[in-house]
Structure formats: C-alpha cells, structure tokens
Amino acid sequence: MNILAEKNIALAFPRKALALMSLTSLLPVLVLSIRSAARSTDTSQLGVWMASFAFHVVHALFLLVCLWVMMDPQFSPRQSGFEIPFLSLYFLSALSVGYFSGYFLLVFKPLSFADGGLLRWRFCCTAVRRPE
C-alpha cells in the first residue's frame, strides 16, 4: 500500500483513533529530534541532573510505549480498524525503538578506569568515581 492511499484512508479514519495511533508513532519521532542541552543552559549541578534525569525518563517511557505497540494492543494501528496495517506507523515506531535503545546503550555505557579497575556504570551523564 502506498503513502497516498494511506493518506486518503487516514482522512476518513476516526480522529480519536488516528490521534492515539499518532501518539505512539509520530510523537516519539518528534521527541528523538530534540537535542538535550541541559549542560549548556543550566549553571547548577542539581539543575543539570534534574534535566538529564527528566530527559532519560521521557526516553524510557517512549521506548516502552513503542515496544508495547509492537505487541499489538487494542490501540495499535493494526487493531484499530479497517484491517489496514498502517505500515508507515509501525516503521516510525520501529525507528524510535532503535533510536531509544541506542540512546540508552550510549548514555549508560560502562566506564573504564586507567588503572584497570572495575567497570562502573554512568548515570545521568555524571561519572561515578571509584572509592580510593
């Protein structure tokens, strides 16, 4: 099915169902396009931590919602009606899952120490120091 046919069907689709399907596919794509600038805009350590933590929570929620949509709940595009799969919405959800998974793999990667000590996990963009 091509994009033009999906557009015509989307215009005839009930608005509430279309809005719910868009929340699980289009909104995560908009969120992943926002860049976190917490380190450059806030001067306090607590403000940077709170902004980073909120950013991580939002990313985690969208990752869980996008994964949940892949399991076909009642509000998923395939279950919502007309027996049309809306593959472009599934593609956007899968793209979001890939981005949010990569985000968490990058942000919470293990830190290695120069003296060959144990690896510690980084949380909220602050390094955990090894006890002396």
PDB file of C-alpha atoms in Angstrom:
ATOM      1  CA  MET A   1       0.000   0.000   0.000  1.00  0.00           C
ATOM      2  CA  ASN A   2       1.442   3.388  -0.893  1.00  0.00           C
ATOM      3  CA  ILE A   3       1.531   6.640   1.057  1.00  0.00           C
ATOM      4  CA  LEU A   4      -1.222   8.332  -0.969  1.00  0.00           C
ATOM      5  CA  ALA A   5      -3.674   5.522  -0.239  1.00  0.00           C
ATOM      6  CA  GLU A   6      -2.794   5.646   3.475  1.00  0.00           C
ATOM      7  CA  LYS A   7      -3.336   9.417   3.450  1.00  0.00           C
ATOM      8  CA  ASN A   8      -6.798   9.022   1.927  1.00  0.00           C
ATOM      9  CA  ILE A   9      -7.702   6.344   4.441  1.00  0.00           C
ATOM     10  CA  ALA A  10      -6.336   8.432   7.310  1.00  0.00           C
ATOM     11  CA  LEU A  11      -8.587  11.338   6.325  1.00  0.00           C
ATOM     12  CA  ALA A  12     -11.630   9.043   6.532  1.00  0.00           C
ATOM     13  CA  PHE A  13     -10.436   7.430   9.788  1.00  0.00           C
ATOM     14  CA  PRO A  14     -11.978   8.410  13.174  1.00  0.00           C
ATOM     15  CA  ARG A  15      -9.961  11.288  14.617  1.00  0.00           C
ATOM     16  CA  LYS A  16      -9.604   9.859  18.144  1.00  0.00           C
ATOM     17  CA  ALA A  17      -8.180   6.570  16.883  1.00  0.00           C
ATOM     18  CA  LEU A  18      -5.872   8.393  14.487  1.00  0.00           C
ATOM     19  CA  ALA A  19      -4.640  10.683  17.291  1.00  0.00           C
ATOM     20  CA  LEU A  20      -3.943   7.689  19.532  1.00  0.00           C
ATOM     21  CA  MET A  21      -2.032   5.901  16.782  1.00  0.00           C
ATOM     22  CA  SER A  22      -0.051   9.069  16.073  1.00  0.00           C
ATOM     23  CA  LEU A  23       0.933   9.388  19.735  1.00  0.00           C
ATOM     24  CA  THR A  24       2.714   6.058  19.526  1.00  0.00           C
ATOM     25  CA  SER A  25       4.500   6.727  16.239  1.00  0.00           C
ATOM     26  CA  LEU A  26       4.790  10.419  15.360  1.00  0.00           C
ATOM     27  CA  LEU A  27       5.338  11.869  18.844  1.00  0.00           C
ATOM     28  CA  PRO A  28       8.355   9.626  19.599  1.00  0.00           C
ATOM     29  CA  VAL A  29       9.920  10.748  16.315  1.00  0.00           C
ATOM     30  CA  LEU A  30       9.427  14.366  17.357  1.00  0.00           C
ATOM     31  CA  VAL A  31      10.951  13.658  20.777  1.00  0.00           C
ATOM     32  CA  LEU A  32      14.012  11.976  19.308  1.00  0.00           C
ATOM     33  CA  SER A  33      14.618  15.068  17.195  1.00  0.00           C
ATOM     34  CA  ILE A  34      15.002  17.228  20.339  1.00  0.00           C
ATOM     35  CA  ARG A  35      18.566  17.603  21.475  1.00  0.00           C
ATOM     36  CA  SER A  36      19.337  17.743  25.186  1.00  0.00           C
ATOM     37  CA  ALA A  37      21.087  20.984  26.068  1.00  0.00           C
ATOM     38  CA  ALA A  38      20.936  20.653  29.846  1.00  0.00           C
ATOM     39  CA  ARG A  39      24.685  21.009  30.306  1.00  0.00           C
ATOM     40  CA  SER A  40      24.924  24.294  28.439  1.00  0.00           C
ATOM     41  CA  THR A  41      21.821  26.100  29.720  1.00  0.00           C
ATOM     42  CA  ASP A  42      21.849  25.427  33.449  1.00  0.00           C
ATOM     43  CA  THR A  43      24.559  26.622  35.804  1.00  0.00           C
ATOM     44  CA  SER A  44      23.772  24.467  38.843  1.00  0.00           C
ATOM     45  CA  GLN A  45      24.743  20.821  39.198  1.00  0.00           C
ATOM     46  CA  LEU A  46      21.268  19.957  40.515  1.00  0.00           C
ATOM     47  CA  GLY A  47      19.581  21.617  37.541  1.00  0.00           C
ATOM     48  CA  VAL A  48      21.727  19.672  35.085  1.00  0.00           C
ATOM     49  CA  TRP A  49      20.994  16.430  36.958  1.00  0.00           C
ATOM     50  CA  MET A  50      17.233  17.070  37.036  1.00  0.00           C
ATOM     51  CA  ALA A  51      17.095  17.966  33.347  1.00  0.00           C
ATOM     52  CA  SER A  52      19.144  14.905  32.399  1.00  0.00           C
ATOM     53  CA  PHE A  53      17.020  12.658  34.600  1.00  0.00           C
ATOM     54  CA  ALA A  54      13.777  14.004  33.092  1.00  0.00           C
ATOM     55  CA  PHE A  55      15.201  13.502  29.609  1.00  0.00           C
ATOM     56  CA  HIS A  56      16.112   9.881  30.450  1.00  0.00           C
ATOM     57  CA  VAL A  57      12.642   9.199  31.901  1.00  0.00           C
ATOM     58  CA  VAL A  58      10.887  10.577  28.802  1.00  0.00           C
ATOM     59  CA  HIS A  59      13.114   8.489  26.546  1.00  0.00           C
ATOM     60  CA  ALA A  60      12.455   5.368  28.655  1.00  0.00           C
ATOM     61  CA  LEU A  61       8.693   5.913  28.556  1.00  0.00           C
ATOM     62  CA  PHE A  62       8.678   6.295  24.794  1.00  0.00           C
ATOM     63  CA  LEU A  63      10.857   3.200  24.410  1.00  0.00           C
ATOM     64  CA  LEU A  64       8.404   1.164  26.489  1.00  0.00           C
ATOM     65  CA  VAL A  65       5.351   2.548  24.663  1.00  0.00           C
ATOM     66  CA  CYS A  66       6.882   1.848  21.243  1.00  0.00           C
ATOM     67  CA  LEU A  67       7.776  -1.694  22.306  1.00  0.00           C
ATOM     68  CA  TRP A  68       4.250  -2.157  23.631  1.00  0.00           C
ATOM     69  CA  VAL A  69       2.774  -1.050  20.292  1.00  0.00           C
ATOM     70  CA  MET A  70       4.825  -3.757  18.579  1.00  0.00           C
ATOM     71  CA  MET A  71       2.888  -6.324  20.663  1.00  0.00           C
ATOM     72  CA  ASP A  72      -0.426  -5.196  19.076  1.00  0.00           C
ATOM     73  CA  PRO A  73      -2.514  -3.809  21.956  1.00  0.00           C
ATOM     74  CA  GLN A  74      -6.086  -2.613  21.288  1.00  0.00           C
ATOM     75  CA  PHE A  75      -4.936   0.850  20.175  1.00  0.00           C
ATOM     76  CA  SER A  76      -2.251  -0.341  17.767  1.00  0.00           C
ATOM     77  CA  PRO A  77      -2.642   0.587  14.082  1.00  0.00           C
ATOM     78  CA  ARG A  78      -3.454  -2.971  13.033  1.00  0.00           C
ATOM     79  CA  GLN A  79      -6.151  -3.455  15.692  1.00  0.00           C
ATOM     80  CA  SER A  80      -7.765  -0.015  15.344  1.00  0.00           C
ATOM     81  CA  GLY A  81      -9.857  -0.655  12.297  1.00  0.00           C
ATOM     82  CA  PHE A  82     -10.333  -1.165   8.570  1.00  0.00           C
ATOM     83  CA  GLU A  83      -7.955  -4.144   8.733  1.00  0.00           C
ATOM     84  CA  ILE A  84      -5.230  -1.903   7.289  1.00  0.00           C
ATOM     85  CA  PRO A  85      -1.794  -2.412   8.832  1.00  0.00           C
ATOM     86  CA  PHE A  86      -0.570   1.230   8.539  1.00  0.00           C
ATOM     87  CA  LEU A  87       2.972   0.010   7.994  1.00  0.00           C
ATOM     88  CA  SER A  88       4.401   3.529   7.941  1.00  0.00           C
ATOM     89  CA  LEU A  89       3.305   3.976  11.578  1.00  0.00           C
ATOM     90  CA  TYR A  90       4.942   0.677  12.515  1.00  0.00           C
ATOM     91  CA  PHE A  91       8.073   1.770  10.670  1.00  0.00           C
ATOM     92  CA  LEU A  92       8.214   5.014  12.680  1.00  0.00           C
ATOM     93  CA  SER A  93       7.711   3.067  15.921  1.00  0.00           C
ATOM     94  CA  ALA A  94      10.496   0.657  14.976  1.00  0.00           C
ATOM     95  CA  LEU A  95      12.757   3.582  14.107  1.00  0.00           C
ATOM     96  CA  SER A  96      12.012   5.077  17.522  1.00  0.00           C
ATOM     97  CA  VAL A  97      12.752   1.780  19.292  1.00  0.00           C
ATOM     98  CA  GLY A  98      16.118   1.621  17.546  1.00  0.00           C
ATOM     99  CA  TYR A  99      16.984   5.203  18.441  1.00  0.00           C
ATOM    100  CA  PHE A 100      15.890   4.977  22.088  1.00  0.00           C
ATOM    101  CA  SER A 101      17.706   1.643  22.541  1.00  0.00           C
ATOM    102  CA  GLY A 102      20.865   3.148  21.075  1.00  0.00           C
ATOM    103  CA  TYR A 103      20.421   6.201  23.306  1.00  0.00           C
ATOM    104  CA  PHE A 104      20.391   4.055  26.439  1.00  0.00           C
ATOM    105  CA  LEU A 105      23.309   1.958  25.239  1.00  0.00           C
ATOM    106  CA  LEU A 106      25.299   5.130  24.649  1.00  0.00           C
ATOM    107  CA  VAL A 107      24.319   7.006  27.815  1.00  0.00           C
ATOM    108  CA  PHE A 108      24.658   4.093  30.227  1.00  0.00           C
ATOM    109  CA  LYS A 109      27.788   2.573  28.777  1.00  0.00           C
ATOM    110  CA  PRO A 110      30.399   1.231  31.197  1.00  0.00           C
ATOM    111  CA  LEU A 111      33.285   3.493  32.122  1.00  0.00           C
ATOM    112  CA  SER A 112      36.764   2.019  32.308  1.00  0.00           C
ATOM    113  CA  PHE A 113      39.418   3.319  34.625  1.00  0.00           C
ATOM    114  CA  ALA A 114      43.022   3.961  33.616  1.00  0.00           C
ATOM    115  CA  ASP A 115      44.465   1.615  36.255  1.00  0.00           C
ATOM    116  CA  GLY A 116      42.486  -1.375  35.017  1.00  0.00           C
ATOM    117  CA  GLY A 117      39.988  -1.337  37.892  1.00  0.00           C
ATOM    118  CA  LEU A 118      36.392  -2.454  37.841  1.00  0.00           C
ATOM    119  CA  LEU A 119      33.929  -1.003  35.394  1.00  0.00           C
ATOM    120  CA  ARG A 120      31.287   1.343  36.801  1.00  0.00           C
ATOM    121  CA  TRP A 121      28.065   2.409  35.127  1.00  0.00           C
ATOM    122  CA  ARG A 122      27.449   6.049  34.323  1.00  0.00           C
ATOM    123  CA  PHE A 123      24.099   7.519  35.424  1.00  0.00           C
ATOM    124  CA  CYS A 124      22.550  10.807  34.303  1.00  0.00           C
ATOM    125  CA  CYS A 125      25.667  11.993  32.483  1.00  0.00           C
ATOM    126  CA  THR A 126      27.823  12.095  35.643  1.00  0.00           C
ATOM    127  CA  ALA A 127      30.710   9.750  36.201  1.00  0.00           C
ATOM    128  CA  VAL A 128      30.770   7.579  39.308  1.00  0.00           C
ATOM    129  CA  ARG A 129      34.148   7.725  40.958  1.00  0.00           C
ATOM    130  CA  ARG A 130      35.779   4.576  42.247  1.00  0.00           C
ATOM    131  CA  PRO A 131      36.361   4.604  46.021  1.00  0.00           C
ATOM    132  CA  GLU A 132      40.005   5.051  46.893  1.00  0.00           C
TER     133      GLU A 132
END
